[in-house]
CSV table of C-alpha atoms and ligand atoms in Angstrom, one decimal:
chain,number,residue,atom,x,y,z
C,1,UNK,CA,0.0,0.0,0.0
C,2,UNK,CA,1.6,3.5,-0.9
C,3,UNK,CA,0.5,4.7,2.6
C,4,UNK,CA,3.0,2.4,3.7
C,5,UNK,CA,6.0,2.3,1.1
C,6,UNK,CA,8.1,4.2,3.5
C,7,UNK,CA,8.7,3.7,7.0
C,8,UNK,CA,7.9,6.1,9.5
C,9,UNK,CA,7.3,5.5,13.7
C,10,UNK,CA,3.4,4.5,14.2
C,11,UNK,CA,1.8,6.2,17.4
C,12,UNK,CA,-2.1,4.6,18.9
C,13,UNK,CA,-3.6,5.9,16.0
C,14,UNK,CA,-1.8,5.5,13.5
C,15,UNK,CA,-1.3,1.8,13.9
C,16,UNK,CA,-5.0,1.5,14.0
C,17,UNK,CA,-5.5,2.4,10.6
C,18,UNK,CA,-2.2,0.2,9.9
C,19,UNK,CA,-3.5,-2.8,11.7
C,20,UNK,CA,-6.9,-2.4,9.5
C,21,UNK,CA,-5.3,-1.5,6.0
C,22,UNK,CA,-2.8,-4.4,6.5
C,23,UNK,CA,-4.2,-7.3,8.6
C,24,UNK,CA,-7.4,-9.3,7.9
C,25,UNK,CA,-8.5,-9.6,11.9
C,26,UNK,CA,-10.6,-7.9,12.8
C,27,UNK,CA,-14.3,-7.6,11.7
C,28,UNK,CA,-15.9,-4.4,9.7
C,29,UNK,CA,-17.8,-3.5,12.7
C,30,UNK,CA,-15.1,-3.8,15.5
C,31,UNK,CA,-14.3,-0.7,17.3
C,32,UNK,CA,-10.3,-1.1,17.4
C,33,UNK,CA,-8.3,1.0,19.8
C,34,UNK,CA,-4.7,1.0,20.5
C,35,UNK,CA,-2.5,1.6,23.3
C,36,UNK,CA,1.2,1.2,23.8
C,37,UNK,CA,3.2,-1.6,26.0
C,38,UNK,CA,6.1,-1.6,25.7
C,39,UNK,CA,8.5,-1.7,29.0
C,40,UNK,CA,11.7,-2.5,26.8
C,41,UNK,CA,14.2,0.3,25.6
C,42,UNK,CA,14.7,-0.6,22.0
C,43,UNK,CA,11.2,-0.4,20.3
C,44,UNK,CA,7.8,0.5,20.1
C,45,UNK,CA,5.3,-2.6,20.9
C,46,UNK,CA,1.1,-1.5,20.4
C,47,UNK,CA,-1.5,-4.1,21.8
C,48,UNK,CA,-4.6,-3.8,19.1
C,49,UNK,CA,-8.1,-4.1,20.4
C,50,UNK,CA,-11.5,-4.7,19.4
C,51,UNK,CA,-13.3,-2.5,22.5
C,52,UNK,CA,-16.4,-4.5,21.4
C,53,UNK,CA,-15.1,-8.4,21.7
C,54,UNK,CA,-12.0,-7.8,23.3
C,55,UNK,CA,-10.1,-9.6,20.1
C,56,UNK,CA,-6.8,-8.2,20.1
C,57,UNK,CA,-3.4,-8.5,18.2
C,58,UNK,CA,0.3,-6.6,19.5
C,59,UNK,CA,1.9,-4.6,16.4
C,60,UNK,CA,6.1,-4.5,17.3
C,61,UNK,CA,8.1,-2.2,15.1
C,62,UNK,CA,11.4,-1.4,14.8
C,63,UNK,CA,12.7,2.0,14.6
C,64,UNK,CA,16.2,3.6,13.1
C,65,UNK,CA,16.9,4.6,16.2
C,66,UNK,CA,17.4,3.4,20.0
C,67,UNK,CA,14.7,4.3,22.0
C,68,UNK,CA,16.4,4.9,25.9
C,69,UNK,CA,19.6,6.6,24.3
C,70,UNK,CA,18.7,7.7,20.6
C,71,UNK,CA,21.5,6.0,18.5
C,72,UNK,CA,21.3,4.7,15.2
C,73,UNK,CA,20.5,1.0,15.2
C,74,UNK,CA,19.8,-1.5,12.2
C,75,UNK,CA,16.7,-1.7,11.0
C,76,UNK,CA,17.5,-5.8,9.6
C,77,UNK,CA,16.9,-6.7,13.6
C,78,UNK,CA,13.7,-6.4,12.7
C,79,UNK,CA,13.7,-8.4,9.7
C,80,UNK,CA,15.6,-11.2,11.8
C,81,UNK,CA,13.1,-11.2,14.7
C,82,UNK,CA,10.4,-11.9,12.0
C,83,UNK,CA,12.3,-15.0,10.4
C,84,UNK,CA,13.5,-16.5,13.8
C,85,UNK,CA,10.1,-16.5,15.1
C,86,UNK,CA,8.7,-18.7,12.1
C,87,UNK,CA,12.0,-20.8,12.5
C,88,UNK,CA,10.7,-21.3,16.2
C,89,UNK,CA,7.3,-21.3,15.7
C,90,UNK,CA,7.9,-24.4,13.2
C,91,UNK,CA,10.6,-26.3,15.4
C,92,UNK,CA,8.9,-25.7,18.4
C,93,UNK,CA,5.0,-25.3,18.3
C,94,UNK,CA,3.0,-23.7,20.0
C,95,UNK,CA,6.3,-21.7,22.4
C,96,UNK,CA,6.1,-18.9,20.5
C,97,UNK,CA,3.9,-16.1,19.4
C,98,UNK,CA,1.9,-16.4,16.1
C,99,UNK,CA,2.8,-14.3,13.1
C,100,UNK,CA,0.3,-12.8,11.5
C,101,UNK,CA,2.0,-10.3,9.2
C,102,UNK,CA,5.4,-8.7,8.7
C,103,UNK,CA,6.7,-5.8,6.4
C,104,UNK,CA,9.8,-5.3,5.8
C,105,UNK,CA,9.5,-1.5,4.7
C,106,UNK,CA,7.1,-0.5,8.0
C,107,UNK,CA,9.7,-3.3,9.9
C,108,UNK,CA,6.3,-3.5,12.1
C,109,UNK,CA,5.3,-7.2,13.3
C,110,UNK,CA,2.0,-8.1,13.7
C,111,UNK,CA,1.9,-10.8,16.0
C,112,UNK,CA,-0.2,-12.9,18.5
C,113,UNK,CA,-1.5,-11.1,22.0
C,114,UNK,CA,0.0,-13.5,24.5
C,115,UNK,CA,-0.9,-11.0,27.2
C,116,UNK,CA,-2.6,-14.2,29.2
C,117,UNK,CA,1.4,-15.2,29.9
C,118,UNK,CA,3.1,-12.8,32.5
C,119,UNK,CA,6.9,-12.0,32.2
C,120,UNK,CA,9.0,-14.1,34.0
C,121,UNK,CA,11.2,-12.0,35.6
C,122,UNK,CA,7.9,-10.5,37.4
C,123,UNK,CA,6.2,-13.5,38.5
C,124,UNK,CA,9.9,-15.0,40.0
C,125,UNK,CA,9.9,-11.1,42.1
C,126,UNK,CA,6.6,-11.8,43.3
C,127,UNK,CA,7.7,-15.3,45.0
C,128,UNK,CA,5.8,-17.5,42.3
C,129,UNK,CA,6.9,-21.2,41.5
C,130,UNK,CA,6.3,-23.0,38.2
C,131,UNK,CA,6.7,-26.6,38.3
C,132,UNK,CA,6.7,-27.1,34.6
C,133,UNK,CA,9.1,-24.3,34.2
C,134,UNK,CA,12.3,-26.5,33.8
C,135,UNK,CA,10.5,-29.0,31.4
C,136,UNK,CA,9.1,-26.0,29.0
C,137,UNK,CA,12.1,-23.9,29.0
C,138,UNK,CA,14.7,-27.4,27.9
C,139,UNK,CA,12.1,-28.2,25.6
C,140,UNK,CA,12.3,-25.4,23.5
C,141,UNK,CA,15.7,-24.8,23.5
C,142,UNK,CA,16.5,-28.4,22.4
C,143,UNK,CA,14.1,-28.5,19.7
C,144,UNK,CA,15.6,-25.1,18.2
C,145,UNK,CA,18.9,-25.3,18.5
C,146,UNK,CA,20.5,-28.5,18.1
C,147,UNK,CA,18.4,-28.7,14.9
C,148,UNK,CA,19.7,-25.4,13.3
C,149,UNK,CA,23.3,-26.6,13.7
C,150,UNK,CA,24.9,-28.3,10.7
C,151,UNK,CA,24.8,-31.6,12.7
C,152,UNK,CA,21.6,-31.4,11.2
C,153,UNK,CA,20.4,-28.8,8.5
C,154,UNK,CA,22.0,-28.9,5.0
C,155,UNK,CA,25.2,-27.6,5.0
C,156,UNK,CA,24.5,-25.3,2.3
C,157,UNK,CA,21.5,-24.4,3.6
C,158,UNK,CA,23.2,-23.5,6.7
C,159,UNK,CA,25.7,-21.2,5.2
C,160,UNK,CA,22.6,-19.4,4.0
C,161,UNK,CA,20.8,-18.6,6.8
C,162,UNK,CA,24.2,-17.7,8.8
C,163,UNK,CA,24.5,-14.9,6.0
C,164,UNK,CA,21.0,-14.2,6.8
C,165,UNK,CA,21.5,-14.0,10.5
C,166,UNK,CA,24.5,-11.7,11.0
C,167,UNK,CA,23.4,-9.3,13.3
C,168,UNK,CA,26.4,-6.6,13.8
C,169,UNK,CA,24.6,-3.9,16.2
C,170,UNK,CA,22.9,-6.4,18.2
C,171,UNK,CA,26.1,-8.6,18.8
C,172,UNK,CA,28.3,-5.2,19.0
C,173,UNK,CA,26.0,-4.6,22.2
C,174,UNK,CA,26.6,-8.6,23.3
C,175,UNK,CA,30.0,-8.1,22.9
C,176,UNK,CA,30.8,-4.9,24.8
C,177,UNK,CA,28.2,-4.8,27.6
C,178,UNK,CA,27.9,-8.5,28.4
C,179,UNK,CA,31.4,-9.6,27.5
C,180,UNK,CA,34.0,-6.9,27.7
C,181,UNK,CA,33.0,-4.2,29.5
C,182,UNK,CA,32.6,-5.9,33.3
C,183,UNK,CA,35.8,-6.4,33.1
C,184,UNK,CA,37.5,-3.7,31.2
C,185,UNK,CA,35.6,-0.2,32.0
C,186,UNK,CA,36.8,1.0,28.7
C,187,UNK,CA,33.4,3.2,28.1
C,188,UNK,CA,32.7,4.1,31.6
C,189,UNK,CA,29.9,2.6,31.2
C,190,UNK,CA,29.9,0.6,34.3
C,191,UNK,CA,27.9,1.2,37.2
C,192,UNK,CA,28.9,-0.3,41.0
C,193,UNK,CA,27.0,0.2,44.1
C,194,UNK,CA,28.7,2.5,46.8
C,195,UNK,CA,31.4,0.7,48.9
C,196,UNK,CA,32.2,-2.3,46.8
C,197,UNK,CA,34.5,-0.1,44.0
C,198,UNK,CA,37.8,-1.9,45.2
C,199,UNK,CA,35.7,-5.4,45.2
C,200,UNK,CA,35.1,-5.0,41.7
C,201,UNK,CA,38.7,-3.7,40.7
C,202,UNK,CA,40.1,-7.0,42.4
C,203,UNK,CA,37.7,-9.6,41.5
C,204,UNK,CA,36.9,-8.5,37.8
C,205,UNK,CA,39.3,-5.3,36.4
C,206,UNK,CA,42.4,-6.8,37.6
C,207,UNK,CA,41.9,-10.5,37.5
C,208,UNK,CA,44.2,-11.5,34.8
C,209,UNK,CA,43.0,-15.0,35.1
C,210,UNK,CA,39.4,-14.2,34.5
C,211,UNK,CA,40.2,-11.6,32.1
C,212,UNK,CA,41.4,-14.7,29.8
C,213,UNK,CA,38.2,-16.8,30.4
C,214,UNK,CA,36.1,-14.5,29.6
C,215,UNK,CA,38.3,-13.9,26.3
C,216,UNK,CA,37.6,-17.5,25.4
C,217,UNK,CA,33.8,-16.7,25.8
C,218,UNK,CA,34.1,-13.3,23.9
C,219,UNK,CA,36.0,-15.2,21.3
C,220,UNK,CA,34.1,-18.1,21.1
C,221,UNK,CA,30.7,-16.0,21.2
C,222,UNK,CA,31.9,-14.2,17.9
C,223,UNK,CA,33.3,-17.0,16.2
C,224,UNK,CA,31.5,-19.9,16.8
C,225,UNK,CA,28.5,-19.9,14.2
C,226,UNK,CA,27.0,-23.1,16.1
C,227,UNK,CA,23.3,-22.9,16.5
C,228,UNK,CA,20.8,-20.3,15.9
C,229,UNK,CA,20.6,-18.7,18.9
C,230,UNK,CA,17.8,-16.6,20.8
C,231,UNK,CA,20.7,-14.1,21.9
C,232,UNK,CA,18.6,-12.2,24.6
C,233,UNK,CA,16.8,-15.3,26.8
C,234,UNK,CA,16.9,-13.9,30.0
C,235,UNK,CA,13.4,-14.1,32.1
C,236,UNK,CA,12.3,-10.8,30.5
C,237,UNK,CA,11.4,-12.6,27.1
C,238,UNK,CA,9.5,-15.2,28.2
C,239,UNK,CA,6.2,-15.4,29.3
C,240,UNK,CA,4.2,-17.8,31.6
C,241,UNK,CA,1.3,-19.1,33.4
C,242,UNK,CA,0.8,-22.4,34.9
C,243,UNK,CA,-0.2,-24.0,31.3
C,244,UNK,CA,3.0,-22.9,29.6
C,245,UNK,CA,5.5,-20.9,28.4
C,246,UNK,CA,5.8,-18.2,25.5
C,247,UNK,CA,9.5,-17.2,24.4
C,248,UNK,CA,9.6,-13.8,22.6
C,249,UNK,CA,12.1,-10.9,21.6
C,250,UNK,CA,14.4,-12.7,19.9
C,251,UNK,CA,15.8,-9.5,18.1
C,252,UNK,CA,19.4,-9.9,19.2
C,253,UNK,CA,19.5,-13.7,17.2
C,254,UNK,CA,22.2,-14.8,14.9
C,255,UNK,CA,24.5,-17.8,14.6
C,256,UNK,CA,26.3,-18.4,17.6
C,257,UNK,CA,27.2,-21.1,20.6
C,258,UNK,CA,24.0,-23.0,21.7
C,259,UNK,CA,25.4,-22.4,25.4
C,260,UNK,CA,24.5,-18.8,24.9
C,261,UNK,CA,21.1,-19.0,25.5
C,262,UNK,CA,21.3,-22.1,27.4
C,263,UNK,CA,23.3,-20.4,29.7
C,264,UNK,CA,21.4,-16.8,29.4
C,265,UNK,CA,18.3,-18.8,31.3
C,266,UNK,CA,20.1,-20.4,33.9
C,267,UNK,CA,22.0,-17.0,34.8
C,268,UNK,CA,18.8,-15.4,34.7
C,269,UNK,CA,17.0,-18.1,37.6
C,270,UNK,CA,20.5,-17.3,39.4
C,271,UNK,CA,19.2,-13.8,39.9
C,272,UNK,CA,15.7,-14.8,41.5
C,273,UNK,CA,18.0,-17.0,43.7
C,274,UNK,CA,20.0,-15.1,45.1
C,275,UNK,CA,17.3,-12.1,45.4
C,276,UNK,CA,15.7,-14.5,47.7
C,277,UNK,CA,18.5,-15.5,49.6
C,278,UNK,CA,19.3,-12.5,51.1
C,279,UNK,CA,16.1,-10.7,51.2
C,280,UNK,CA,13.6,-13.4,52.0
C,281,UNK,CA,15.8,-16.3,52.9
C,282,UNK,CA,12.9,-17.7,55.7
C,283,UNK,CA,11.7,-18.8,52.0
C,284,UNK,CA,12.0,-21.9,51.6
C,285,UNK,CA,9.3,-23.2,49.6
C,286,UNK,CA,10.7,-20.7,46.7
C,287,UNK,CA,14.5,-20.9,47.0
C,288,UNK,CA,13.9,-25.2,46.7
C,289,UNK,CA,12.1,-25.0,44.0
C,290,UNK,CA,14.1,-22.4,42.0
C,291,UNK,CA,17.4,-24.2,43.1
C,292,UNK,CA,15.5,-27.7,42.1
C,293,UNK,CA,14.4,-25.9,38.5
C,294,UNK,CA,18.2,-25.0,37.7
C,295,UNK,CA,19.4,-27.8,38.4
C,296,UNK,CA,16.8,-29.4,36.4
C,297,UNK,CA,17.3,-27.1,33.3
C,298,UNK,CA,21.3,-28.0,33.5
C,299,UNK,CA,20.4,-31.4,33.7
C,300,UNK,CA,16.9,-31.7,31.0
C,301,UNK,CA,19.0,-30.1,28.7
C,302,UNK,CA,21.8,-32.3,28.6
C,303,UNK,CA,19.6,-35.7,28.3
C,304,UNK,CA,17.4,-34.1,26.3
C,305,UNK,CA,20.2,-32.8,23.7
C,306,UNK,CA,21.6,-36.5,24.1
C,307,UNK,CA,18.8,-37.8,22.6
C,308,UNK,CA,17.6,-34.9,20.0
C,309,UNK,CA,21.4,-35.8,18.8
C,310,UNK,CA,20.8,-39.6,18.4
C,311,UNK,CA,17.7,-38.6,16.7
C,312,UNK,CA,18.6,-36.3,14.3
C,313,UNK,CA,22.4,-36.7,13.9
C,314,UNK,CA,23.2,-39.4,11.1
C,315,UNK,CA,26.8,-38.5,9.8
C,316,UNK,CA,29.1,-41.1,11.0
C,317,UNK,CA,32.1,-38.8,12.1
C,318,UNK,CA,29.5,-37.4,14.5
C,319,UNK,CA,28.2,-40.7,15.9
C,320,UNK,CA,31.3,-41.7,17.7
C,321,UNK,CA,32.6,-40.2,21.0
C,322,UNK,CA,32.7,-36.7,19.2
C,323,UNK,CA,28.7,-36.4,20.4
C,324,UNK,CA,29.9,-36.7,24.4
C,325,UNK,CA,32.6,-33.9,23.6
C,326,UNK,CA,30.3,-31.5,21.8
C,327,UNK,CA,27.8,-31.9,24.4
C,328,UNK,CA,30.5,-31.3,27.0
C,329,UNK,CA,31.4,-28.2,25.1
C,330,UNK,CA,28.0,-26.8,25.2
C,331,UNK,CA,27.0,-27.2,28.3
C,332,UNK,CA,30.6,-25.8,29.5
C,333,UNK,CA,29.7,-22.8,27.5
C,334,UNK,CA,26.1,-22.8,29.3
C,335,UNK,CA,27.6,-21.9,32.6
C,336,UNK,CA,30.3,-20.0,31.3
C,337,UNK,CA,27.6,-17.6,29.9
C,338,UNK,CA,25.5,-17.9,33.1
C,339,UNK,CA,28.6,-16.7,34.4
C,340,UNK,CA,29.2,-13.7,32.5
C,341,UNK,CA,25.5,-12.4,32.3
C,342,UNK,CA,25.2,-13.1,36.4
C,343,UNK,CA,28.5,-10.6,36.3
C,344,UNK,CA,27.0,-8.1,33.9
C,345,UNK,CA,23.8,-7.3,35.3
C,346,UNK,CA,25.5,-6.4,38.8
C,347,UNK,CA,28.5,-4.2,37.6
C,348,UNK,CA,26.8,-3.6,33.9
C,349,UNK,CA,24.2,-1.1,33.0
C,350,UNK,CA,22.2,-3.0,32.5
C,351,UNK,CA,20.4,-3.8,35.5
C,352,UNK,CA,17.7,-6.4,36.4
C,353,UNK,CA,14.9,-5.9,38.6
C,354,UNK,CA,16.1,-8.1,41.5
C,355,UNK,CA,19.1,-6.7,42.1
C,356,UNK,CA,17.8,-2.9,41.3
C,357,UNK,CA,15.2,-3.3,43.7
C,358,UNK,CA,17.6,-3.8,46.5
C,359,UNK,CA,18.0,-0.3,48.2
C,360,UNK,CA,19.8,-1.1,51.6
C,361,UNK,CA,23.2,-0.5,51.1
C,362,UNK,CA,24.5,-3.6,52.9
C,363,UNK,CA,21.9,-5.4,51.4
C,364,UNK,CA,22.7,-4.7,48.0
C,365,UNK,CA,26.7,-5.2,48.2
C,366,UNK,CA,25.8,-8.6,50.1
C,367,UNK,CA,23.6,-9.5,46.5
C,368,UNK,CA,25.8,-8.2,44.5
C,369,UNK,CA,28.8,-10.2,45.8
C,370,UNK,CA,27.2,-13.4,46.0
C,371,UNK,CA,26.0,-13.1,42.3
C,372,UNK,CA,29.4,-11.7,40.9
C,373,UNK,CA,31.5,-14.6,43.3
C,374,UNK,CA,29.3,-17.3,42.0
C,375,UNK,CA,29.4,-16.1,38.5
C,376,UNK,CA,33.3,-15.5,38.5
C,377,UNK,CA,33.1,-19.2,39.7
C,378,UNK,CA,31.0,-20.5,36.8
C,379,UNK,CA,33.3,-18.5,34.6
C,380,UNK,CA,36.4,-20.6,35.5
C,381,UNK,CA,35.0,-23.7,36.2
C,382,UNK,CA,32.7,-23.8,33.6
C,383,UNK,CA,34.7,-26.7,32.4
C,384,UNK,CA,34.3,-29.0,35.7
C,385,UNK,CA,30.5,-29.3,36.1
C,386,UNK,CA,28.9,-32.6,35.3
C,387,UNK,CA,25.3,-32.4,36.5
C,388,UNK,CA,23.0,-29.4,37.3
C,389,UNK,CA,23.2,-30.3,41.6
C,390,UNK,CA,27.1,-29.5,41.4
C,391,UNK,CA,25.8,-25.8,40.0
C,392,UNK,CA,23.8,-25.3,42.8
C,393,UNK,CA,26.4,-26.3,45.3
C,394,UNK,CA,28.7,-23.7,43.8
C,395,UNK,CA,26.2,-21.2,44.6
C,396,UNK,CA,25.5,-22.6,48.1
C,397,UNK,CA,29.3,-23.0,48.9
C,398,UNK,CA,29.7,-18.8,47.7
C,399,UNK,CA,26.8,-18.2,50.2
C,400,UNK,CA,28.7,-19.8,53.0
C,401,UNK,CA,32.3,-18.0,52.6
C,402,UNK,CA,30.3,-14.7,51.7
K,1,ADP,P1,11.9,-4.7,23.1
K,1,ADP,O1,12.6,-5.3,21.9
K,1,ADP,O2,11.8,-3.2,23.0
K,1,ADP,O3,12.6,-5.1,24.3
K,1,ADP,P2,9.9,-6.7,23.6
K,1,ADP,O4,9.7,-7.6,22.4
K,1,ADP,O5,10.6,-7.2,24.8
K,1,ADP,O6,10.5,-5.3,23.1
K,1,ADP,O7,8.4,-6.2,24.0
K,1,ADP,C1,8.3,-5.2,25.1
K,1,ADP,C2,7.1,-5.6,25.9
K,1,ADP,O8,5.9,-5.7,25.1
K,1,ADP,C3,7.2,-7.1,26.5
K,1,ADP,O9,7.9,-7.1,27.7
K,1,ADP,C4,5.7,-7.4,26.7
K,1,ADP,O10,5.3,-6.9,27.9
K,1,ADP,C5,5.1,-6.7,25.5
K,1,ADP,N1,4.9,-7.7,24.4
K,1,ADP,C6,5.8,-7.9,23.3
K,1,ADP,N2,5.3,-8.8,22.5
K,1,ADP,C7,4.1,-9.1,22.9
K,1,ADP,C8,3.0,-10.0,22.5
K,1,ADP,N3,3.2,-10.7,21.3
K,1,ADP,N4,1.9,-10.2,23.2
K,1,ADP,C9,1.8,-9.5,24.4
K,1,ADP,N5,2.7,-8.6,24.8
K,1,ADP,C10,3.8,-8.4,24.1
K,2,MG,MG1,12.8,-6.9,25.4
């Protein structure tokens, strides 16, 4: 449609008359409203509503520029949030939104409303369990990444859709905020709670040791076109209620180590953890269960790849004791990366809500040394883990010595 052959920012009314011109939803006598949702810093998100029937749909566009500090930022995200999500949607049904429309020139998304799942991170804050949390989360990371490696997919095939995937802005912001810049302030960036300045120059600027771990992440996170990744899984992009699971934002994807994600999620649990631990810690019936679910999620994942590999895999080099060693190597990786995001989000700035939400003083150094200890653990050790109770007991044996 002309109206449309040049993109420009949609506001609530706007993407009305977008939603109507582009999408065949909603019925000729609906009376469709608009407002926006959005609680992310990157773009513009409208839930679409029929005031009438209460039918609704969520338009996501891109725009040129970040939204929390105004810089340019490649529109192509937005094309490669479209084409993950049918790559999920047909690997794993039924985790993911539905896609009803996407135009590359508006780089809007029209998409399923799965407003009757609530963002993880929230419900975790608020003390809720999910028993099938551990089963869910494994089962959609197995089914989408082992089967978008070239274990798998057509080798060809596979080249093509790394070409398709690479994602320079959104790694560029992987690679300085998540795995340089904790250790190596080199933007300033950085921001460390009052008191624990010389805790973070000795445990992370001038830890030579660590500084080359997380090189070997940084390294391998850039060079190792493994899987197609999620690239942003932390408990903010998926949704939940005590049927399932939705998994969404995957903006930041592009060919990368498996562990990644794998290790985004459990890094992420880490965080309700130890929010718990020192705020609430008479909570037992929460900390067992979240402690219980990462271990699970270690330990689901590995089985589950295990067998997803015997499935799938069929070339004979692979079918030998090479399978044990890649599987060792991704779930090394997994708490590697659990590692560096746990690190991150304390000294990085980008905060989460459980350790912003801390406003004591004491309180807040106490959290923020137990998650940056046990993550500089997981970081170094990453190699030594063999099953998801050992994780835990890191964790437990940091809470002890803190
Ligand atoms: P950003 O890329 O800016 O971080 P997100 O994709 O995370 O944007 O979306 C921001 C917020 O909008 C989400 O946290 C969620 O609350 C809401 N949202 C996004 N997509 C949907 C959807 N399909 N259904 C319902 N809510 C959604
Ligand atoms: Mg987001």
């Amino acid at each position: 449609m002309e109206k449309y052959n040049e993109h420009f920012l949609m506001d609530t009314k706007t993407v009305v008359d977008y939603v109507k011109d582009n999408v065949d939803f909603f019925d000729e006598d609906a009376q469709v409203e608009a407002c926006e949702i959005s609680d992310g810093n990157i773009n513009y998100v409208f839930r679409v509503y029929d005031k009438k029937t209460g039918k609704s749909l969520v338009v996501k566009q891109a725009d040129k520029f970040l939204r929390s500090s105004g810089r340019p930022l490649d529109l192509h995200r937005n094309k490669i949030e479209a084409e993950i999500l049918a790559t999920e949607g047909e690997l794993a049904p039924g985790y993911t939104p539905e896609i009803y429309k996407y135009d590359d020139v508006m780089c809007a998304l029209t998409m399923e409303d799965i407003s009757a799942y609530k963002n993880l991170r929230k419900e975790l804050m608020s003390g809720k369990v999910f028993p099938k949390l551990a089963e869910d989360i494994t089962e959609f990371m197995v089914n989408t990444l082992l089967p978008t490696t070239d274990l798998v997919m057509d080798r060809h095939e596979k080249k093509e859709k790394v070409k398709l995937f690479v994602n320079v802005d959104l790694c560029d912001i992987t690679e300085d905020l998540v795995l340089t810049e904790p250790y190596y302030n080199y933007k300033d960036r950085n921001i460390v709670t009052e008191g624990e300045e010389a805790f973070v120059e000795e445990t992370l600027y001038n830890n030579e040791h660590l500084k080359a771990e997380v090189g070997e992440l940084r390294d391998n996170f850039m060079n190792n076109a493994q899987a197609l990744i999620h690239g942003d899984l932390h408990s903010g992009s998926i949704f939940i209620n005590e049927e399932g699971l939705k998994v969404i934002d995957p903006e930041f994807a592009f060919y990368g180590p498996m562990g990644y994600d794998i290790g985004n999620v459990i890094g992420n649990l880490f965080f309700a953890l130890a929010n718990k631990v020192v705020t609430d810690p008479e909570n037992e019936e929460f900390i067992g269960w979240v402690k219980g679910a990462i271990a699970d999620i270690y330990d689901l994942t590995f089985a589950k790849l295990n067998k997803k590999f015997d499935e799938c895999v069929t070339f004979p080099l692979y079918n030998t004791e090479f399978k044990l060693n890649y599987l060792n190597k991704v779930m090394a990786d997994t708490i590697g990366y659990a590692g560096t995001e746990m690190v991150r989000r304390t000294v990085g700035d980008s905060k989460i809500a459980e350790i912003s939400s801390v406003t004591d003083n004491e309180t807040r150094i106490k959290l923020d040394k137990l998650v940056v200890l046990t993550g500089v653990q997981f970081i170094n050790n990453r190699k030594l883990y063999k099953t998801g109770e050992q994780v835990v007991a890191e964790f437990e044996r940091v809470v002890t010595e803190l």
